[in-house]
Amino acid sequence: MSIEIPSLSAPLFTSDKFNICCDETFDLCNGRNQGKDKTREYINFVNKIVAHVKSKGKKPMMWGDIISHHVEFIDELDKDLTFLSWGYSPNESPDSINKVKEANKPQYVCPGLNNWASLMELTQRSIPNIEKMAKYGYEAGAKGMLTTCWGDYGHTSPLESCMYGLIFACAKAWNATCKYENFNELIDFLHYGYDGAGELVNKLANLHV
């Protein structure tokens, strides 16, 4: 059975990059394709999507969690793909990032603000996660860092409640060796405009927990 992929409205996307996602494939080959080789179906379908995106003049990107578990097949994916290596734990491991590095593929490292299913980002998780992912990306020669801010379960956390981690991630992406010390003092002055704001954000995050 062939699958018709609808034409993208490329003029709506000003960036030359396009994330096709293709992560968390929990239901792959559990329906009408049951019994087929999951890895083969995944590789073939991703390449079809990539070919279509490239035909619109875009540079394809995709989340790297699936292929990092099957890295022996990574060379079968389109050579122009950039991988987005994500991990959101405060104790995140560099394993998936290093696998992409060893395969000599371009990648971005992707920390997370840990704001999903909460009223605001959980800074006691997001800050160490951002620090680790920036370090791993620097050591692996990543092209850059893309910080994620997810809206799962109704998106109860507004963007302003995540600016603390986003600004810290900007600093780490600009200079992976910068330290967290004195960050509250700096963000009080540069973003919030009053003393004690950064400390308050951390107290609110702890209160949520």
CSV table of C-alpha atoms in Angstrom, one decimal:
chain,number,residue,atom,x,y,z
A,1,MET,CA,0.0,0.0,0.0
A,2,SER,CA,1.4,3.4,-1.0
A,3,ILE,CA,1.0,6.4,1.3
A,4,GLU,CA,0.3,9.8,-0.3
A,5,ILE,CA,2.0,12.6,1.7
A,6,PRO,CA,0.1,15.9,1.2
A,7,SER,CA,2.0,18.8,-0.1
A,8,LEU,CA,3.6,21.2,2.4
A,9,SER,CA,2.7,24.8,2.3
A,10,ALA,CA,6.4,25.7,2.4
A,11,PRO,CA,5.8,29.5,2.2
A,12,LEU,CA,4.3,29.3,5.7
A,13,PHE,CA,7.7,28.2,7.1
A,14,THR,CA,10.4,31.0,6.9
A,15,SER,CA,13.2,28.8,8.3
A,16,ASP,CA,15.2,26.7,6.0
A,17,LYS,CA,15.0,23.9,8.6
A,18,PHE,CA,12.1,21.5,9.1
A,19,ASN,CA,11.7,19.1,12.0
A,20,ILE,CA,9.9,15.9,10.8
A,21,CYS,CA,9.9,14.6,14.5
A,22,CYS,CA,9.5,10.8,14.0
A,23,ASP,CA,10.1,10.1,17.7
A,24,GLU,CA,8.2,7.9,20.3
A,25,THR,CA,7.0,5.4,17.8
A,26,PHE,CA,5.1,3.3,20.4
A,27,ASP,CA,2.5,1.9,18.0
A,28,LEU,CA,4.8,1.1,15.1
A,29,CYS,CA,3.7,-2.1,13.4
A,30,ASN,CA,1.0,-2.8,16.0
A,31,GLY,CA,-1.9,-2.2,13.5
A,32,ARG,CA,-2.3,-3.2,9.9
A,33,ASN,CA,1.5,-3.6,9.6
A,34,GLN,CA,1.8,-6.0,12.4
A,35,GLY,CA,4.4,-8.6,11.9
A,36,LYS,CA,6.6,-6.4,9.7
A,37,ASP,CA,10.1,-5.4,10.6
A,38,LYS,CA,9.8,-2.3,12.7
A,39,THR,CA,13.3,-0.9,12.0
A,40,ARG,CA,12.9,-1.4,8.2
A,41,GLU,CA,9.4,0.2,8.2
A,42,TYR,CA,10.8,3.1,10.2
A,43,ILE,CA,13.8,3.7,7.9
A,44,ASN,CA,11.7,3.5,4.8
A,45,PHE,CA,9.0,5.9,6.0
A,46,VAL,CA,11.5,8.4,7.4
A,47,ASN,CA,13.3,8.5,4.1
A,48,LYS,CA,10.0,9.2,2.2
A,49,ILE,CA,9.2,12.1,4.5
A,50,VAL,CA,12.8,13.5,4.2
A,51,ALA,CA,12.6,13.3,0.4
A,52,HIS,CA,9.4,15.3,0.3
A,53,VAL,CA,10.8,17.9,2.7
A,54,LYS,CA,13.9,18.3,0.7
A,55,SER,CA,11.8,18.8,-2.5
A,56,LYS,CA,10.4,21.9,-0.8
A,57,GLY,CA,13.9,23.3,-0.3
A,58,LYS,CA,14.0,22.6,3.4
A,59,LYS,CA,16.8,21.0,5.5
A,60,PRO,CA,15.3,18.1,7.4
A,61,MET,CA,15.8,17.5,11.1
A,62,MET,CA,14.4,14.7,13.3
A,63,TRP,CA,14.5,13.6,16.9
A,64,GLY,CA,17.3,11.1,17.5
A,65,ASP,CA,15.8,8.8,20.2
A,66,ILE,CA,14.7,6.0,18.0
A,67,ILE,CA,17.8,5.7,15.7
A,68,SER,CA,20.1,6.0,18.7
A,69,HIS,CA,18.8,2.6,19.8
A,70,HIS,CA,19.5,1.2,16.3
A,71,VAL,CA,22.6,3.2,15.4
A,72,GLU,CA,23.8,0.4,13.1
A,73,PHE,CA,21.1,1.5,10.6
A,74,ILE,CA,21.8,5.3,10.8
A,75,ASP,CA,23.7,5.3,7.5
A,76,GLU,CA,20.5,4.1,5.8
A,77,LEU,CA,18.8,7.3,6.6
A,78,ASP,CA,19.1,10.3,4.2
A,79,LYS,CA,22.6,11.8,4.4
A,80,ASP,CA,21.2,15.3,4.8
A,81,LEU,CA,19.4,14.7,8.1
A,82,THR,CA,20.4,16.5,11.2
A,83,PHE,CA,19.6,14.7,14.4
A,84,LEU,CA,18.0,16.3,17.5
A,85,SER,CA,19.4,14.4,20.5
A,86,TRP,CA,17.0,15.0,23.4
A,87,GLY,CA,17.2,14.0,27.0
A,88,TYR,CA,15.4,15.7,30.0
A,89,SER,CA,16.7,14.1,33.1
A,90,PRO,CA,18.8,16.1,35.6
A,91,ASN,CA,21.1,13.1,35.5
A,92,GLU,CA,21.1,12.7,31.8
A,93,SER,CA,23.6,10.4,30.1
A,94,PRO,CA,25.7,11.4,27.1
A,95,ASP,CA,25.2,8.0,25.5
A,96,SER,CA,22.8,8.8,22.7
A,97,ILE,CA,24.7,12.0,21.8
A,98,ASN,CA,28.0,10.1,21.6
A,99,LYS,CA,26.4,7.4,19.4
A,100,VAL,CA,25.5,10.1,16.9
A,101,LYS,CA,28.9,11.6,17.2
A,102,GLU,CA,30.6,8.2,16.6
A,103,ALA,CA,28.4,7.8,13.5
A,104,ASN,CA,29.8,11.1,12.3
A,105,LYS,CA,26.3,12.7,11.9
A,106,PRO,CA,25.4,16.3,12.5
A,107,GLN,CA,23.3,16.9,15.6
A,108,TYR,CA,21.8,19.4,18.0
A,109,VAL,CA,21.6,18.6,21.7
A,110,CYS,CA,18.1,19.2,23.2
A,111,PRO,CA,17.6,19.8,26.9
A,112,GLY,CA,14.1,20.4,28.3
A,113,LEU,CA,12.5,22.9,30.7
A,114,ASN,CA,10.6,20.2,32.6
A,115,ASN,CA,7.4,22.3,32.5
A,116,TRP,CA,5.1,19.6,31.2
A,117,ALA,CA,2.2,18.6,33.5
A,118,SER,CA,3.1,21.5,35.8
A,119,LEU,CA,2.3,25.1,36.4
A,120,MET,CA,5.8,26.2,35.6
A,121,GLU,CA,9.2,24.8,34.8
A,122,LEU,CA,10.8,22.7,37.5
A,123,THR,CA,14.1,24.5,37.9
A,124,GLN,CA,15.7,21.9,40.1
A,125,ARG,CA,15.4,19.5,37.1
A,126,SER,CA,15.8,21.9,34.2
A,127,ILE,CA,19.0,23.7,35.3
A,128,PRO,CA,21.2,20.6,35.8
A,129,ASN,CA,19.7,19.1,32.6
A,130,ILE,CA,20.6,22.2,30.6
A,131,GLU,CA,24.1,22.3,32.1
A,132,LYS,CA,24.8,18.6,31.3
A,133,MET,CA,23.4,18.7,27.8
A,134,ALA,CA,25.3,21.8,26.9
A,135,LYS,CA,28.5,20.2,28.2
A,136,TYR,CA,27.8,16.9,26.2
A,137,GLY,CA,27.0,18.9,23.1
A,138,TYR,CA,30.2,20.9,23.4
A,139,GLU,CA,32.3,17.8,23.9
A,140,ALA,CA,30.6,16.0,21.0
A,141,GLY,CA,31.0,19.0,18.6
A,142,ALA,CA,27.3,19.5,18.2
A,143,LYS,CA,26.1,22.1,15.7
A,144,GLY,CA,24.0,23.8,18.4
A,145,MET,CA,21.4,23.4,21.1
A,146,LEU,CA,17.6,23.5,20.9
A,147,THR,CA,15.9,23.9,24.2
A,148,THR,CA,12.4,22.3,24.4
A,149,CYS,CA,9.3,23.7,26.2
A,150,TRP,CA,6.5,21.1,25.9
A,151,GLY,CA,2.8,21.7,26.5
A,152,ASP,CA,1.6,18.2,27.5
A,153,TYR,CA,-1.6,17.7,29.4
A,154,GLY,CA,-3.3,21.0,28.7
A,155,HIS,CA,-0.2,23.3,28.7
A,156,THR,CA,-0.8,24.8,32.1
A,157,SER,CA,2.6,26.6,32.2
A,158,PRO,CA,2.6,29.9,30.3
A,159,LEU,CA,5.8,30.9,28.4
A,160,GLU,CA,6.7,33.5,31.0
A,161,SER,CA,6.9,30.8,33.7
A,162,CYS,CA,9.7,29.1,31.6
A,163,MET,CA,11.8,32.2,30.8
A,164,TYR,CA,14.2,31.4,33.7
A,165,GLY,CA,15.5,28.2,32.0
A,166,LEU,CA,15.2,29.5,28.5
A,167,ILE,CA,17.5,32.4,29.3
A,168,PHE,CA,20.0,30.2,31.1
A,169,ALA,CA,19.9,27.8,28.1
A,170,CYS,CA,20.7,30.8,25.8
A,171,ALA,CA,23.7,31.6,28.0
A,172,LYS,CA,24.9,28.0,27.9
A,173,ALA,CA,24.4,27.7,24.2
A,174,TRP,CA,26.4,30.8,23.6
A,175,ASN,CA,29.2,29.7,26.0
A,176,ALA,CA,29.0,26.1,27.3
A,177,THR,CA,31.6,26.8,30.0
A,178,CYS,CA,29.6,29.6,31.8
A,179,LYS,CA,28.5,28.8,35.3
A,180,TYR,CA,25.2,28.9,37.1
A,181,GLU,CA,26.6,30.8,40.0
A,182,ASN,CA,25.3,34.4,40.2
A,183,PHE,CA,22.7,33.6,37.6
A,184,ASN,CA,19.8,34.8,39.8
A,185,GLU,CA,21.5,38.2,40.3
A,186,LEU,CA,22.0,38.5,36.5
A,187,ILE,CA,18.5,37.5,35.5
A,188,ASP,CA,16.9,39.8,38.2
A,189,PHE,CA,18.6,42.7,36.4
A,190,LEU,CA,18.4,41.6,32.8
A,191,HIS,CA,14.9,40.1,32.6
A,192,TYR,CA,12.7,40.5,35.6
A,193,GLY,CA,13.7,43.9,36.7
A,194,TYR,CA,13.7,43.5,40.4
A,195,ASP,CA,15.8,41.9,43.1
A,196,GLY,CA,14.8,38.5,44.3
A,197,ALA,CA,12.8,37.4,41.2
A,198,GLY,CA,15.1,34.5,40.3
A,199,GLU,CA,15.0,33.2,43.8
A,200,LEU,CA,11.2,33.5,43.8
A,201,VAL,CA,11.0,31.4,40.6
A,202,ASN,CA,13.0,28.6,42.3
A,203,LYS,CA,10.8,28.8,45.4
A,204,LEU,CA,7.6,28.5,43.2
A,205,ALA,CA,9.1,25.5,41.4
A,206,ASN,CA,9.8,23.8,44.7
A,207,LEU,CA,6.3,24.6,45.9
A,208,HIS,CA,4.8,22.9,42.9
A,209,VAL,CA,6.8,19.7,43.7
